[in-house]
mmCIF file of C-alpha atoms in Angstrom:
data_model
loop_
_atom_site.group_PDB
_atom_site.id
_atom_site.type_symbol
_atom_site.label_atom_id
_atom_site.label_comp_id
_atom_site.label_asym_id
_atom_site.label_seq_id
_atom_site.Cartn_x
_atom_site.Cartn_y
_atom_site.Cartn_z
ATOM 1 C CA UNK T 19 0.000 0.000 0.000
ATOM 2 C CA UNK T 20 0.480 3.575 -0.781
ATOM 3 C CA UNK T 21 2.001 4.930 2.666
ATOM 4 C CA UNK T 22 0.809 8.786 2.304
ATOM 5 C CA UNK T 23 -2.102 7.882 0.345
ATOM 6 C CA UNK T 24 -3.583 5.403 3.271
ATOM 7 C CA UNK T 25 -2.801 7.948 5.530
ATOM 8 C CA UNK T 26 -4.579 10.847 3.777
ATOM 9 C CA UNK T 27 -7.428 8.273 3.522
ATOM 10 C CA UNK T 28 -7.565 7.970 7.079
ATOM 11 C CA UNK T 29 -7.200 11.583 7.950
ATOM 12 C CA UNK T 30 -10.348 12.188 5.610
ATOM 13 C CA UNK T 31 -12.281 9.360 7.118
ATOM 14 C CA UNK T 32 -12.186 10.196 10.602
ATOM 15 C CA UNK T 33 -13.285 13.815 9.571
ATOM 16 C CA UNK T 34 -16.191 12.988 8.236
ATOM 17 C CA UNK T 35 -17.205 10.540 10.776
ATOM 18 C CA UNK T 36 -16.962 13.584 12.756
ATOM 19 C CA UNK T 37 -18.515 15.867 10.514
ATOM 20 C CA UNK T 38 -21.528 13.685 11.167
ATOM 21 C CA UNK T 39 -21.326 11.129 8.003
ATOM 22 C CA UNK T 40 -22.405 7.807 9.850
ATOM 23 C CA UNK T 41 -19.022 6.156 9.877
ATOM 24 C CA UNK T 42 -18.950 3.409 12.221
ATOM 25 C CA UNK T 43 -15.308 3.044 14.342
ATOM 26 C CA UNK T 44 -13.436 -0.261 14.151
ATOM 27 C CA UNK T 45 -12.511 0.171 10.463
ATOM 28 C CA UNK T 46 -9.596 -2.025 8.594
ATOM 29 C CA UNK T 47 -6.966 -0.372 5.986
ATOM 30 C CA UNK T 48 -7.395 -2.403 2.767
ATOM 31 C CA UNK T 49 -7.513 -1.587 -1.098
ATOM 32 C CA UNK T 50 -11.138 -2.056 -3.077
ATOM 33 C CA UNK T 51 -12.527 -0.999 -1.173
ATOM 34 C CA UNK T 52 -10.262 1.694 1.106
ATOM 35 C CA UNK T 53 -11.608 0.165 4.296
ATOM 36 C CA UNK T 54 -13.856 -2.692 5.852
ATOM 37 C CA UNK T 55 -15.684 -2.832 8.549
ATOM 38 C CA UNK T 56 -16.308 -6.390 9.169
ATOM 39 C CA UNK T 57 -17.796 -6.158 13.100
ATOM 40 C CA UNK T 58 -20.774 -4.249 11.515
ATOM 41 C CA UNK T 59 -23.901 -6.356 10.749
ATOM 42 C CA UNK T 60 -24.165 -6.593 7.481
ATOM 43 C CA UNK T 61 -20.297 -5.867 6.901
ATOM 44 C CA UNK T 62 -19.029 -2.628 5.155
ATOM 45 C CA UNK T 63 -16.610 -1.478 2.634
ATOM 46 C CA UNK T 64 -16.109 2.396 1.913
ATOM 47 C CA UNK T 65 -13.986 3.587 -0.772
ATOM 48 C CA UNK T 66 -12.376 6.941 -1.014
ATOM 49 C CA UNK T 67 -12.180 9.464 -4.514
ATOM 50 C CA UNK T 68 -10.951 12.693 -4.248
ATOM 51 C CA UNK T 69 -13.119 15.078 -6.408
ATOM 52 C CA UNK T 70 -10.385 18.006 -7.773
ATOM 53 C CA UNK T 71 -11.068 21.311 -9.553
ATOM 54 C CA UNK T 72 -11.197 20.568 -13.278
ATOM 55 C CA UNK T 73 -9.225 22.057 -15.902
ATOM 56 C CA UNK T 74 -12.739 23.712 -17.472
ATOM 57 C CA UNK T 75 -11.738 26.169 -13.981
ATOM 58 C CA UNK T 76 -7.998 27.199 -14.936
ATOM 59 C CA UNK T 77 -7.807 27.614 -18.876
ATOM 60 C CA UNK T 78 -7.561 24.154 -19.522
ATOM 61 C CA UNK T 79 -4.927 23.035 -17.145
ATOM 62 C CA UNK T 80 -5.625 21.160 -14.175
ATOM 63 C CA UNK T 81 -5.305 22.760 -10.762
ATOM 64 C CA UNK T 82 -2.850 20.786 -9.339
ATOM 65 C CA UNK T 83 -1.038 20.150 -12.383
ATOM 66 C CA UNK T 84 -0.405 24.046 -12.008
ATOM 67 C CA UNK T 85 0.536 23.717 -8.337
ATOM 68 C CA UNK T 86 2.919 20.762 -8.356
ATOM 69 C CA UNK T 87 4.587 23.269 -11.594
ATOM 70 C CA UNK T 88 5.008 25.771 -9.340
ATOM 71 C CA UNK T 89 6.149 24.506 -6.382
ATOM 72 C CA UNK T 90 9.138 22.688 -8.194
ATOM 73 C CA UNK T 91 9.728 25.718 -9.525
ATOM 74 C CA UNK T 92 10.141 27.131 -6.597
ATOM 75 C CA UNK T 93 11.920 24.258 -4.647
ATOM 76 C CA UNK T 94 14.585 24.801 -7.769
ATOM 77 C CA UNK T 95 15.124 28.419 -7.271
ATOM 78 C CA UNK T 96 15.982 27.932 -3.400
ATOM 79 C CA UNK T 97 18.450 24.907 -3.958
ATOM 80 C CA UNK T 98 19.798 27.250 -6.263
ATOM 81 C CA UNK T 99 20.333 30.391 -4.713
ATOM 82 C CA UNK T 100 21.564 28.127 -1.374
ATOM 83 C CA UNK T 101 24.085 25.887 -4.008
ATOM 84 C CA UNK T 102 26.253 29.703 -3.690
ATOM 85 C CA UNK T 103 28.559 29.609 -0.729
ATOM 86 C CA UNK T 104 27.699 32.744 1.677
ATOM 87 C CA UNK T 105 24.080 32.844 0.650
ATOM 88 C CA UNK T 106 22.133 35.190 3.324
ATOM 89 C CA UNK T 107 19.093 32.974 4.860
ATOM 90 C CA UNK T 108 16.345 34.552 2.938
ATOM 91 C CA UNK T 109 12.630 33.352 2.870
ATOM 92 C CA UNK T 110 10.724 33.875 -0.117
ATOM 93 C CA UNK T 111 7.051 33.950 -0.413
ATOM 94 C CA UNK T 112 5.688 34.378 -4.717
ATOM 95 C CA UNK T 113 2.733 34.373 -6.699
ATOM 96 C CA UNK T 114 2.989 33.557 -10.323
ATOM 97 C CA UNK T 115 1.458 35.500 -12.995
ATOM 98 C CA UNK T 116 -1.493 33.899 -14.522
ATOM 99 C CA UNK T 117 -0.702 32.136 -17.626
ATOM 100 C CA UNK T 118 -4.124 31.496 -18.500
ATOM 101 C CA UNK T 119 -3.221 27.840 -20.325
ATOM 102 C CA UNK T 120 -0.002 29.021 -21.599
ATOM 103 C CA UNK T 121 3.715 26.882 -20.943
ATOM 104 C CA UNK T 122 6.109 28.518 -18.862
ATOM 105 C CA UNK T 123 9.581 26.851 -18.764
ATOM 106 C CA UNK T 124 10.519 25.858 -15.006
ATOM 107 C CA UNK T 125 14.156 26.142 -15.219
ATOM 108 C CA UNK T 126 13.781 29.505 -16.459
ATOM 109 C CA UNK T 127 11.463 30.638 -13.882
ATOM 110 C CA UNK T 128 13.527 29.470 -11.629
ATOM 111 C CA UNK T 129 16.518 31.147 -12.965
ATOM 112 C CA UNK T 130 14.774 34.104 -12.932
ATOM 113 C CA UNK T 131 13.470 34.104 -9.718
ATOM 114 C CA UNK T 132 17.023 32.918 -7.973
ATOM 115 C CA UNK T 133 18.957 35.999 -9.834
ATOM 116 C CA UNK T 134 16.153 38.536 -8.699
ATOM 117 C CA UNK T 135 16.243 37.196 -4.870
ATOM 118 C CA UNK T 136 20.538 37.413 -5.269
ATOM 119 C CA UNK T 137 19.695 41.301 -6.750
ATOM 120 C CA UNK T 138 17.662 42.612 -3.791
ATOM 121 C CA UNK T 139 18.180 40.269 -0.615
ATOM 122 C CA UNK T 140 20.192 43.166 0.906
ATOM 123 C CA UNK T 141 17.153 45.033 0.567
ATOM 124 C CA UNK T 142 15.288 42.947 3.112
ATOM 125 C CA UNK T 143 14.946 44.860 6.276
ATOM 126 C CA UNK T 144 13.528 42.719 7.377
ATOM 127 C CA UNK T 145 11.629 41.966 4.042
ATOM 128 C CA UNK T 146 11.224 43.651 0.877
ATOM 129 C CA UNK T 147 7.662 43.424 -0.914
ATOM 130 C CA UNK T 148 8.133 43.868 -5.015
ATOM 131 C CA UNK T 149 5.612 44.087 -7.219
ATOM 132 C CA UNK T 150 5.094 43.812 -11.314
ATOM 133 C CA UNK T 151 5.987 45.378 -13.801
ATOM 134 C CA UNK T 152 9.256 45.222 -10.910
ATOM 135 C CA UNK T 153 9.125 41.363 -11.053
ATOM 136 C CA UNK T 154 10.627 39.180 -13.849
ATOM 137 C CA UNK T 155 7.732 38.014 -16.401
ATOM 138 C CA UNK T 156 5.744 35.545 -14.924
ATOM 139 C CA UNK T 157 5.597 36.733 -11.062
ATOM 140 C CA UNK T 158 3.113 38.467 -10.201
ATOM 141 C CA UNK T 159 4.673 39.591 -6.523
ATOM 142 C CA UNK T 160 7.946 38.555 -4.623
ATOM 143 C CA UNK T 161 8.690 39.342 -0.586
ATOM 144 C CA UNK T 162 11.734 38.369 0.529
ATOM 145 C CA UNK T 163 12.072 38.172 4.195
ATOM 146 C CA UNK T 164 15.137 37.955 6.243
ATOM 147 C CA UNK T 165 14.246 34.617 7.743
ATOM 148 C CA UNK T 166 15.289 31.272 7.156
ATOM 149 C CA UNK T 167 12.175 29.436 6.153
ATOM 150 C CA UNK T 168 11.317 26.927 3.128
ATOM 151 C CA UNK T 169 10.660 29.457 -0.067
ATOM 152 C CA UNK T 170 6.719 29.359 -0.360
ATOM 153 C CA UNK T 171 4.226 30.218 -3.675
ATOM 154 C CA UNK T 172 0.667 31.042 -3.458
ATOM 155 C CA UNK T 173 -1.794 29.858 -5.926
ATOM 156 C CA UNK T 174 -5.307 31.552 -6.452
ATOM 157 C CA UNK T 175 -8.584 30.870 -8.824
ATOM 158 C CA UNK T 176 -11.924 29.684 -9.007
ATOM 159 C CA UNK T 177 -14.586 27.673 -10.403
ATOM 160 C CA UNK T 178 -18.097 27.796 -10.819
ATOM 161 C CA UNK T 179 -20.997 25.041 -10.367
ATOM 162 C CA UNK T 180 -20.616 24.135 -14.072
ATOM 163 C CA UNK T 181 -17.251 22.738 -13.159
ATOM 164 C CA UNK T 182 -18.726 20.741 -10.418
ATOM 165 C CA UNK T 183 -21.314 18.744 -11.576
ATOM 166 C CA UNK T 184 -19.297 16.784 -14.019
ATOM 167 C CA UNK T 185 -16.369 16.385 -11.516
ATOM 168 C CA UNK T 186 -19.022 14.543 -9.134
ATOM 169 C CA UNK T 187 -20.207 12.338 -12.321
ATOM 170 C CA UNK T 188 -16.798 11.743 -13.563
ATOM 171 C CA UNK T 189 -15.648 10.434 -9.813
ATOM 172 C CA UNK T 190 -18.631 8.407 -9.560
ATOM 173 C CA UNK T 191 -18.620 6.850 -12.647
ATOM 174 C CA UNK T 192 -14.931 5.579 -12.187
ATOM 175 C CA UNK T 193 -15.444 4.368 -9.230
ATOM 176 C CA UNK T 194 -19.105 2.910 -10.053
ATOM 177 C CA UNK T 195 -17.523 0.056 -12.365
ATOM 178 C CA UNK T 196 -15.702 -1.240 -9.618
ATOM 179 C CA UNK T 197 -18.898 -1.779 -7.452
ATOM 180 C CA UNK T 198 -18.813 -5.785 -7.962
ATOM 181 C CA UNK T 199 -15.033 -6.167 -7.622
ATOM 182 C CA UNK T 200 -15.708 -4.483 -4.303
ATOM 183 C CA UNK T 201 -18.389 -6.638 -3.236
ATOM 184 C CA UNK T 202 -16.635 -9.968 -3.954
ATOM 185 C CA UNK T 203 -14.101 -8.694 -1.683
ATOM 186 C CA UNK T 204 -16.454 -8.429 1.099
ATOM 187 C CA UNK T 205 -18.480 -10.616 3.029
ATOM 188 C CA UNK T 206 -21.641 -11.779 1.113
ATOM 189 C CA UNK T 207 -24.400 -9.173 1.630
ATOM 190 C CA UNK T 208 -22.102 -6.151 2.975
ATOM 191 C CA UNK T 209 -23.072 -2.535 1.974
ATOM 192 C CA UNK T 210 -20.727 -0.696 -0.420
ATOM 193 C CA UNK T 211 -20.640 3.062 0.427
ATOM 194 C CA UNK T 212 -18.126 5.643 -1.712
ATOM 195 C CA UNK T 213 -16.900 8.454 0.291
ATOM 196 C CA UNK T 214 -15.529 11.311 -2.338
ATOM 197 C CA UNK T 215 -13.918 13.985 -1.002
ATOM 198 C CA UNK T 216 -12.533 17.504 -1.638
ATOM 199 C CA UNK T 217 -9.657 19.306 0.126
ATOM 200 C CA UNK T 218 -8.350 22.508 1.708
ATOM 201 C CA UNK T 219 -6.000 23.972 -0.346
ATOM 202 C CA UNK T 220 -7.062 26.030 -3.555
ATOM 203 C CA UNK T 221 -6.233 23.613 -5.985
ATOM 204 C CA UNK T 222 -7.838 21.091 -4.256
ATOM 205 C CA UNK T 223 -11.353 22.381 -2.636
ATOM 206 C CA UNK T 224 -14.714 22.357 -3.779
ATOM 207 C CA UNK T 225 -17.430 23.926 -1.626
ATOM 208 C CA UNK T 226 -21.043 21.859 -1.231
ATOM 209 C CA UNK T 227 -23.139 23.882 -3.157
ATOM 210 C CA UNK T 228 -26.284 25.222 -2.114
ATOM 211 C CA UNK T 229 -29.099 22.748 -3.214
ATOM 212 C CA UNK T 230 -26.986 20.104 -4.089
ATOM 213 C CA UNK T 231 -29.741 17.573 -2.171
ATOM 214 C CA UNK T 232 -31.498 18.342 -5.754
ATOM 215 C CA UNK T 233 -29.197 16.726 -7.639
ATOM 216 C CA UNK T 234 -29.117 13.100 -8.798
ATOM 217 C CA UNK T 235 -26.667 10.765 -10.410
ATOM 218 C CA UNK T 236 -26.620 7.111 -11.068
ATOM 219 C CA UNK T 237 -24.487 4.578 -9.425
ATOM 220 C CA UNK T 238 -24.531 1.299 -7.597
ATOM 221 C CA UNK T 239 -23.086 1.932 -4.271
ATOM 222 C CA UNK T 240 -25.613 1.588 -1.215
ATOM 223 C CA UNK T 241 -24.583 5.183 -0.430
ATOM 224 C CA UNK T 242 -22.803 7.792 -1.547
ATOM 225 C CA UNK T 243 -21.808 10.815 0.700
ATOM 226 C CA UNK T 244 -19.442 14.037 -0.590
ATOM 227 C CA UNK T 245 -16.862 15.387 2.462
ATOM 228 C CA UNK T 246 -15.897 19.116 2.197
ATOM 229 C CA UNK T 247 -12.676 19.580 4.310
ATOM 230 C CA UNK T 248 -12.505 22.820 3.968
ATOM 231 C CA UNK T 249 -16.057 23.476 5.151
ATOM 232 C CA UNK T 250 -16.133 20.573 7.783
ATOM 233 C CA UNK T 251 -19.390 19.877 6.174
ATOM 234 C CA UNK T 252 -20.971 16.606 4.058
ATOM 235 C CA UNK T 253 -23.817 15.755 1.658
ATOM 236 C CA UNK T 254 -25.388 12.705 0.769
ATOM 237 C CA UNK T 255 -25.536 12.186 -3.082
ATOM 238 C CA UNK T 256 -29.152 10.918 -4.041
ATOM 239 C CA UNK T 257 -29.500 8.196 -6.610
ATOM 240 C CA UNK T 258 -31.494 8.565 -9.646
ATOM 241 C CA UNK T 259 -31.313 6.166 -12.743
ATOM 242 C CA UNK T 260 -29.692 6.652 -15.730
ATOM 243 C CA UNK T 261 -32.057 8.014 -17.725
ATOM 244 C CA UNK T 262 -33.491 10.123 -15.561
ATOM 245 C CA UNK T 263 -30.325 11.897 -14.120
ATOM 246 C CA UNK T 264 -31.282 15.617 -12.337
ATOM 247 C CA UNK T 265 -29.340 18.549 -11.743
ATOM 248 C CA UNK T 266 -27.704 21.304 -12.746
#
């Protein structure tokens, strides 16, 4: 098993127990599905999808594509600017311009950024806030602090309930062809439930929107419930058949 992965799974489990989804305690790590509960009468299984912010939301590139871009980018410029013997301790906290789908080149960004910190570290006392146009192309803003802290990039945008909907249906659909290879796993007669989930950080989180009880899609699972982590809050997905999905 996936170390970090089973042990976001179980992070996001017990928080929506405690957000009030009817989780029962006693649960077993496993894969297809996530966990089992095999003390409960019938037995469970509950298998975990993370629902992310499509690309429809960021120009056609996905969220966290953009993140994971930008934080190498950024873990680059600091190796580089500490590879110099005498480097002052600097921390540096960016936000990258909006490309708005376009390629940027991450050893040139983080070229770019490592000369510009080397240019005005002296001018941290204690930090330095610069703006564009007084950044290099593609940052936005650039404080350098007189600290020594990991280098840190902020990432912004949004999405709107047309992205959502066919996030939910894409999750549940995946995960919906596995139903029967979950229940042949299990004890005969257990309940299947999927648990999809959405997370904190801006690439990551989706917010339960307002009448979202009115919406319907169709899947096998016994139950289907949607965890907000951000919110601390949960919805139960209804189930509609095929041909008569509802929503938005």
């Amino acid at each position: 098993m996936n170390t970090e992965k089973k042990r976001i799974e179980a992070y996001v489990l017990a928080a929506a127990r405690k957000a009030g989804i009817p989780i029962p305690s006693g649960e077993t790590l496993d894969e297809e599905p996530d966990f089992r509960f095999n003390d409960e009468i019938p037995a469970l299984g509950i298998e975990l999808s993370e629902v992310l912010r499509p690309a429809s939301s960021n120009h056609g590139i996905l969220p966290v594509e953009q993140e994971s871009f930008h934080k190498a980018v950024i873990r680059k410029a600091q190796q580089d600017y500490y590879a110099h013997s005498g480097a002052k301790p600097v921390h540096v906290n960016v936000y990258f311009t909006n490309t708005r789908g376009g390629k940027r080149d991450k050893r040139e960004l983080a070229l770019a950024l490592t000369k510009f910190v080397n240019a005005n570290v002296e001018r941290a006392n204690p930090f330095v806030s610069l703006y564009t146009p007084g950044t290099p192309d593609g940052f936005d803003s650039i404080v350098i602090s007189a600290e020594s802290r990991d280098w840190w990039c902020g990432e912004g945008g949004g999405y709107s309930l047309n992205d959502m909907r066919p996030q939910l249906a894409a999750r549940i659909s995946s995960k919906d062809k596995l139903v029967s290879a979950y229940r042949a796993n299990l004890p005969v007669g257990a309940r299947v439930w999927l648990l999809l989930h959405t997370g904190v950080t801006v690439a990551r989180s989706m917010m339960i929107p307002h009448g979202i009880e009115e919406w319907g899609f169709p899947f096998l699972f016994d139950k289907v419930f949607w965890y907000a982590d951000l919110e601390g809050k949960f919805a139960e997905i209804q189930r509609v058949e095929a041909a008569t999905t509802v929503g938005l």
